[in-house]
mmCIF file of C-alpha atoms in Angstrom:
data_model
loop_
_atom_site.group_PDB
_atom_site.id
_atom_site.type_symbol
_atom_site.label_atom_id
_atom_site.label_comp_id
_atom_site.label_asym_id
_atom_site.label_seq_id
_atom_site.Cartn_x
_atom_site.Cartn_y
_atom_site.Cartn_z
ATOM 1 C CA MET A 196 0.000 0.000 0.000
ATOM 2 C CA ALA A 197 1.666 3.234 -1.098
ATOM 3 C CA ASP A 198 0.770 6.556 0.401
ATOM 4 C CA ARG A 199 1.250 10.174 -0.681
ATOM 5 C CA GLY A 200 2.281 9.413 -4.237
ATOM 6 C CA GLU A 201 4.996 6.880 -3.442
ATOM 7 C CA ASP A 202 5.669 4.072 -5.916
ATOM 8 C CA PRO A 203 3.854 0.999 -4.574
ATOM 9 C CA GLY A 204 6.798 -1.268 -5.456
ATOM 10 C CA PRO A 205 6.579 -5.045 -5.564
ATOM 11 C CA THR A 206 4.205 -6.771 -3.202
ATOM 12 C CA SER A 207 5.423 -9.987 -1.702
ATOM 13 C CA PRO A 208 4.968 -11.651 1.645
ATOM 14 C CA SER A 209 7.499 -10.446 4.154
ATOM 15 C CA THR A 210 8.720 -12.013 7.307
ATOM 16 C CA ALA A 211 9.323 -9.544 10.088
ATOM 17 C CA PRO A 212 10.431 -10.016 13.657
ATOM 18 C CA ALA A 213 7.819 -9.440 16.318
ATOM 19 C CA ALA A 214 8.195 -6.221 18.154
ATOM 20 C CA THR A 215 9.423 -6.182 21.648
ATOM 21 C CA PRO A 216 7.188 -4.502 24.152
ATOM 22 C CA SER A 217 8.001 -0.995 25.190
ATOM 23 C CA ALA A 218 9.801 -0.500 28.455
ATOM 24 C CA PRO A 219 7.779 0.343 31.551
ATOM 25 C CA PRO A 220 7.779 3.981 32.609
ATOM 26 C CA PRO A 221 10.925 5.088 34.437
ATOM 27 C CA PRO A 222 10.828 5.278 38.220
ATOM 28 C CA SER A 223 9.482 8.489 39.683
ATOM 29 C CA GLY A 224 11.883 11.105 40.971
ATOM 30 C CA PRO A 225 14.551 13.231 39.341
ATOM 31 C CA VAL A 226 15.631 11.945 35.947
ATOM 32 C CA SER A 227 19.031 12.845 34.520
ATOM 33 C CA PRO A 228 19.013 13.947 30.867
ATOM 34 C CA THR A 229 21.496 11.258 29.849
ATOM 35 C CA PRO A 230 22.232 8.019 31.678
ATOM 36 C CA PRO A 231 25.729 7.550 33.077
ATOM 37 C CA PRO A 232 28.079 5.516 30.900
ATOM 38 C CA ALA A 233 27.504 1.794 31.316
ATOM 39 C CA ARG A 234 30.124 -0.131 33.199
ATOM 40 C CA PRO A 235 31.825 -2.976 31.317
ATOM 41 C CA LEU A 236 29.971 -6.295 31.353
ATOM 42 C CA ASP A 237 31.645 -9.509 32.400
ATOM 43 C CA ALA A 238 30.657 -13.080 31.529
ATOM 44 C CA ILE A 239 28.272 -13.329 34.507
ATOM 45 C CA ASP A 240 26.500 -10.095 33.488
ATOM 46 C CA ARG A 241 26.078 -11.431 29.948
ATOM 47 C CA ASP A 242 24.730 -14.728 31.285
ATOM 48 C CA ILE A 243 22.227 -12.828 33.449
ATOM 49 C CA LEU A 244 21.098 -10.788 30.427
ATOM 50 C CA ARG A 245 20.671 -13.946 28.347
ATOM 51 C CA ILE A 246 18.589 -15.579 31.089
ATOM 52 C CA LEU A 247 16.365 -12.511 31.542
ATOM 53 C CA GLN A 248 15.914 -12.064 27.780
ATOM 54 C CA THR A 249 14.755 -15.660 27.542
ATOM 55 C CA ASP A 250 12.620 -15.526 30.696
ATOM 56 C CA GLY A 251 11.922 -12.069 32.091
ATOM 57 C CA ARG A 252 9.995 -13.683 34.944
ATOM 58 C CA ALA A 253 12.991 -15.667 36.231
ATOM 59 C CA SER A 254 13.391 -15.272 39.984
ATOM 60 C CA ILE A 255 16.536 -13.843 41.535
ATOM 61 C CA ARG A 256 17.121 -17.233 43.139
ATOM 62 C CA SER A 257 16.868 -19.013 39.783
ATOM 63 C CA VAL A 258 19.192 -16.510 38.102
ATOM 64 C CA ALA A 259 21.719 -16.782 40.937
ATOM 65 C CA GLU A 260 21.723 -20.597 40.775
ATOM 66 C CA ARG A 261 22.141 -20.630 36.989
ATOM 67 C CA VAL A 262 25.105 -18.212 36.985
ATOM 68 C CA HIS A 263 26.624 -19.677 40.191
ATOM 69 C CA VAL A 264 26.572 -16.557 42.379
ATOM 70 C CA SER A 265 24.784 -15.683 45.612
ATOM 71 C CA ARG A 266 21.272 -14.226 45.506
ATOM 72 C CA ALA A 267 22.635 -10.933 46.884
ATOM 73 C CA ASN A 268 25.244 -10.800 44.112
ATOM 74 C CA ALA A 269 22.643 -11.567 41.410
ATOM 75 C CA TYR A 270 20.296 -8.937 42.863
ATOM 76 C CA ALA A 271 23.081 -6.314 42.937
ATOM 77 C CA ARG A 272 24.132 -7.118 39.372
ATOM 78 C CA ILE A 273 20.577 -6.884 38.022
ATOM 79 C CA ASN A 274 20.081 -3.561 39.828
ATOM 80 C CA ARG A 275 23.350 -2.257 38.351
ATOM 81 C CA LEU A 276 22.278 -3.351 34.853
ATOM 82 C CA VAL A 277 18.995 -1.467 35.330
ATOM 83 C CA GLU A 278 20.715 1.648 36.761
ATOM 84 C CA ASP A 279 23.233 1.685 33.893
ATOM 85 C CA GLY A 280 20.407 1.502 31.351
ATOM 86 C CA VAL A 281 21.564 -1.860 29.988
ATOM 87 C CA ILE A 282 18.225 -3.354 31.025
ATOM 88 C CA ARG A 283 15.564 -0.873 29.903
ATOM 89 C CA GLY A 284 12.624 -2.759 31.360
ATOM 90 C CA PHE A 285 10.834 -6.072 31.641
ATOM 91 C CA GLY A 286 7.881 -7.131 29.555
ATOM 92 C CA ALA A 287 6.069 -9.846 27.681
ATOM 93 C CA ARG A 288 6.435 -10.794 24.022
ATOM 94 C CA VAL A 289 2.915 -10.662 22.673
ATOM 95 C CA ASP A 290 1.283 -12.537 19.814
ATOM 96 C CA HIS A 291 -0.426 -9.472 18.379
ATOM 97 C CA GLU A 292 -2.917 -11.398 16.257
ATOM 98 C CA ARG A 293 -4.146 -13.438 19.240
ATOM 99 C CA ALA A 294 -4.320 -10.191 21.242
ATOM 100 C CA GLY A 295 -6.769 -8.676 18.741
ATOM 101 C CA GLN A 296 -4.236 -6.770 16.658
ATOM 102 C CA GLY A 297 -4.637 -8.676 13.380
ATOM 103 C CA ALA A 298 -3.058 -6.114 11.036
ATOM 104 C CA SER A 299 0.621 -5.268 11.233
ATOM 105 C CA ALA A 300 2.675 -2.983 9.027
ATOM 106 C CA TYR A 301 6.014 -1.308 8.732
ATOM 107 C CA ILE A 302 5.546 2.296 7.713
ATOM 108 C CA THR A 303 8.427 4.240 6.223
ATOM 109 C CA LEU A 304 8.397 8.010 6.559
ATOM 110 C CA LYS A 305 10.299 10.815 4.907
ATOM 111 C CA ILE A 306 10.406 13.768 7.273
ATOM 112 C CA VAL A 307 11.516 17.381 7.295
ATOM 113 C CA GLN A 308 15.231 17.657 8.042
ATOM 114 C CA ASN A 309 16.026 18.090 11.755
ATOM 115 C CA SER A 310 12.464 17.262 12.845
ATOM 116 C CA TRP A 311 13.211 13.787 14.283
ATOM 117 C CA ARG A 312 12.554 14.629 17.934
ATOM 118 C CA THR A 313 9.239 16.315 17.166
ATOM 119 C CA VAL A 314 8.101 13.485 14.891
ATOM 120 C CA ARG A 315 9.238 10.814 17.349
ATOM 121 C CA GLU A 316 7.111 12.318 20.142
ATOM 122 C CA GLN A 317 4.027 12.305 17.920
ATOM 123 C CA LEU A 318 4.634 8.751 16.671
ATOM 124 C CA GLN A 319 5.093 7.458 20.234
ATOM 125 C CA ALA A 320 1.565 8.668 21.015
ATOM 126 C CA LEU A 321 -0.002 6.622 18.193
ATOM 127 C CA PRO A 322 -2.134 3.633 19.188
ATOM 128 C CA GLY A 323 -0.456 0.400 18.160
ATOM 129 C CA ALA A 324 3.015 1.860 17.545
ATOM 130 C CA THR A 325 5.529 -0.651 18.892
ATOM 131 C CA HIS A 326 8.882 0.294 17.355
ATOM 132 C CA ILE A 327 10.260 3.535 15.950
ATOM 133 C CA ALA A 328 13.715 3.936 14.407
ATOM 134 C CA LEU A 329 15.593 6.801 12.756
ATOM 135 C CA VAL A 330 17.394 5.156 9.836
ATOM 136 C CA SER A 331 19.566 5.967 6.851
ATOM 137 C CA GLY A 332 18.681 5.277 3.236
ATOM 138 C CA ASP A 333 15.707 6.116 1.031
ATOM 139 C CA PHE A 334 13.524 7.105 3.983
ATOM 140 C CA ASP A 335 14.154 8.598 7.417
ATOM 141 C CA VAL A 336 11.942 6.737 9.875
ATOM 142 C CA LEU A 337 10.784 3.132 10.182
ATOM 143 C CA LEU A 338 7.667 2.579 12.277
ATOM 144 C CA LEU A 339 6.111 -0.769 13.228
ATOM 145 C CA VAL A 340 2.408 -0.690 14.080
ATOM 146 C CA HIS A 341 -0.205 -3.266 15.085
ATOM 147 C CA THR A 342 -3.896 -2.475 14.605
ATOM 148 C CA PRO A 343 -7.124 -4.463 14.958
ATOM 149 C CA ASP A 344 -7.695 -4.584 11.181
ATOM 150 C CA ASN A 345 -6.819 -2.960 7.843
ATOM 151 C CA ARG A 346 -9.484 -0.280 8.270
ATOM 152 C CA ALA A 347 -7.856 0.875 11.519
ATOM 153 C CA LEU A 348 -4.438 0.715 9.819
ATOM 154 C CA ARG A 349 -5.693 2.864 6.936
ATOM 155 C CA GLU A 350 -7.126 5.396 9.388
ATOM 156 C CA LEU A 351 -3.871 5.475 11.348
ATOM 157 C CA VAL A 352 -1.773 6.134 8.233
ATOM 158 C CA LEU A 353 -4.053 8.464 6.273
ATOM 159 C CA THR A 354 -5.480 10.450 9.182
ATOM 160 C CA ARG A 355 -2.997 10.383 12.039
ATOM 161 C CA ILE A 356 0.469 9.975 10.509
ATOM 162 C CA GLN A 357 -0.034 12.010 7.358
ATOM 163 C CA SER A 358 -1.483 14.885 9.405
ATOM 164 C CA ILE A 359 1.868 15.385 11.155
ATOM 165 C CA PRO A 360 3.215 18.540 9.460
ATOM 166 C CA GLU A 361 6.840 17.316 9.435
ATOM 167 C CA VAL A 362 5.939 14.091 7.585
ATOM 168 C CA LEU A 363 6.624 14.585 3.877
ATOM 169 C CA SER A 364 5.607 11.118 2.646
ATOM 170 C CA THR A 365 4.824 7.614 3.866
ATOM 171 C CA ARG A 366 4.878 4.114 2.480
ATOM 172 C CA THR A 367 3.071 1.211 4.120
ATOM 173 C CA LEU A 368 4.412 -2.335 3.985
ATOM 174 C CA LEU A 369 1.864 -4.894 5.190
ATOM 175 C CA VAL A 370 3.238 -7.728 7.307
ATOM 176 C CA PHE A 371 1.789 -11.069 6.201
ATOM 177 C CA GLU A 372 3.604 -13.233 8.728
ATOM 178 C CA GLU A 373 5.873 -12.586 11.706
ATOM 179 C CA THR A 374 8.526 -14.716 13.358
ATOM 180 C CA ASP A 375 9.868 -13.612 16.726
ATOM 181 C CA LEU A 376 13.633 -14.100 16.763
ATOM 182 C CA GLY A 377 14.004 -13.220 20.425
ATOM 183 C CA PRO A 378 16.563 -15.025 22.559
ATOM 184 C CA ARG A 379 15.883 -18.693 23.156
ATOM 185 C CA PRO A 380 17.642 -21.216 25.372
ATOM 186 C CA ASP A 381 18.519 -23.349 22.330
ATOM 187 C CA ARG A 382 20.460 -20.527 20.620
ATOM 188 C CA PRO A 383 23.964 -19.379 21.587
ATOM 189 C CA ALA A 384 24.247 -16.299 23.778
ATOM 190 C CA GLU A 385 24.150 -13.218 21.573
ATOM 191 C CA LEU A 386 25.904 -11.057 24.140
ATOM 192 C CA ALA A 387 28.998 -13.214 24.547
#
């Protein structure tokens, strides 16, 4: 589906990774404009990250046993990873179709130069937006959305996104099938 005069291009089924859920809101209190630099990770930190990516509900006790450290050590390491911004939050990977979001699409946007921050704020407020990236290439922004159906997707693109003044053009790529490539116990650690 092409929008705003863009060439529709070839249409073929695409396989796209499932979006990860957005991070929970930051804790209340003063927030520094930029997080402190992250401390170097060791092998135990990477093992903890792999475990939590695979099972975000793993208990401290379980994590500690699996990486062979005390519960206090595991707790301190996880807190440090959160404080350093390495762990941005905990959430569930959702099957969007089973959750009533049967239409998914990647939307590419060309935007006015130097308007990224303004556009990002407006895109974050869209219902169903799950991933936003500033990219290089033929377009400026890549947005992943999940909506109940194609009618809601059309409304989102034609009414909400194209009404953002800094958006020059859009192109919608329907997702026919998704495969979540998130960390799994049967795959090697990606952080090693």
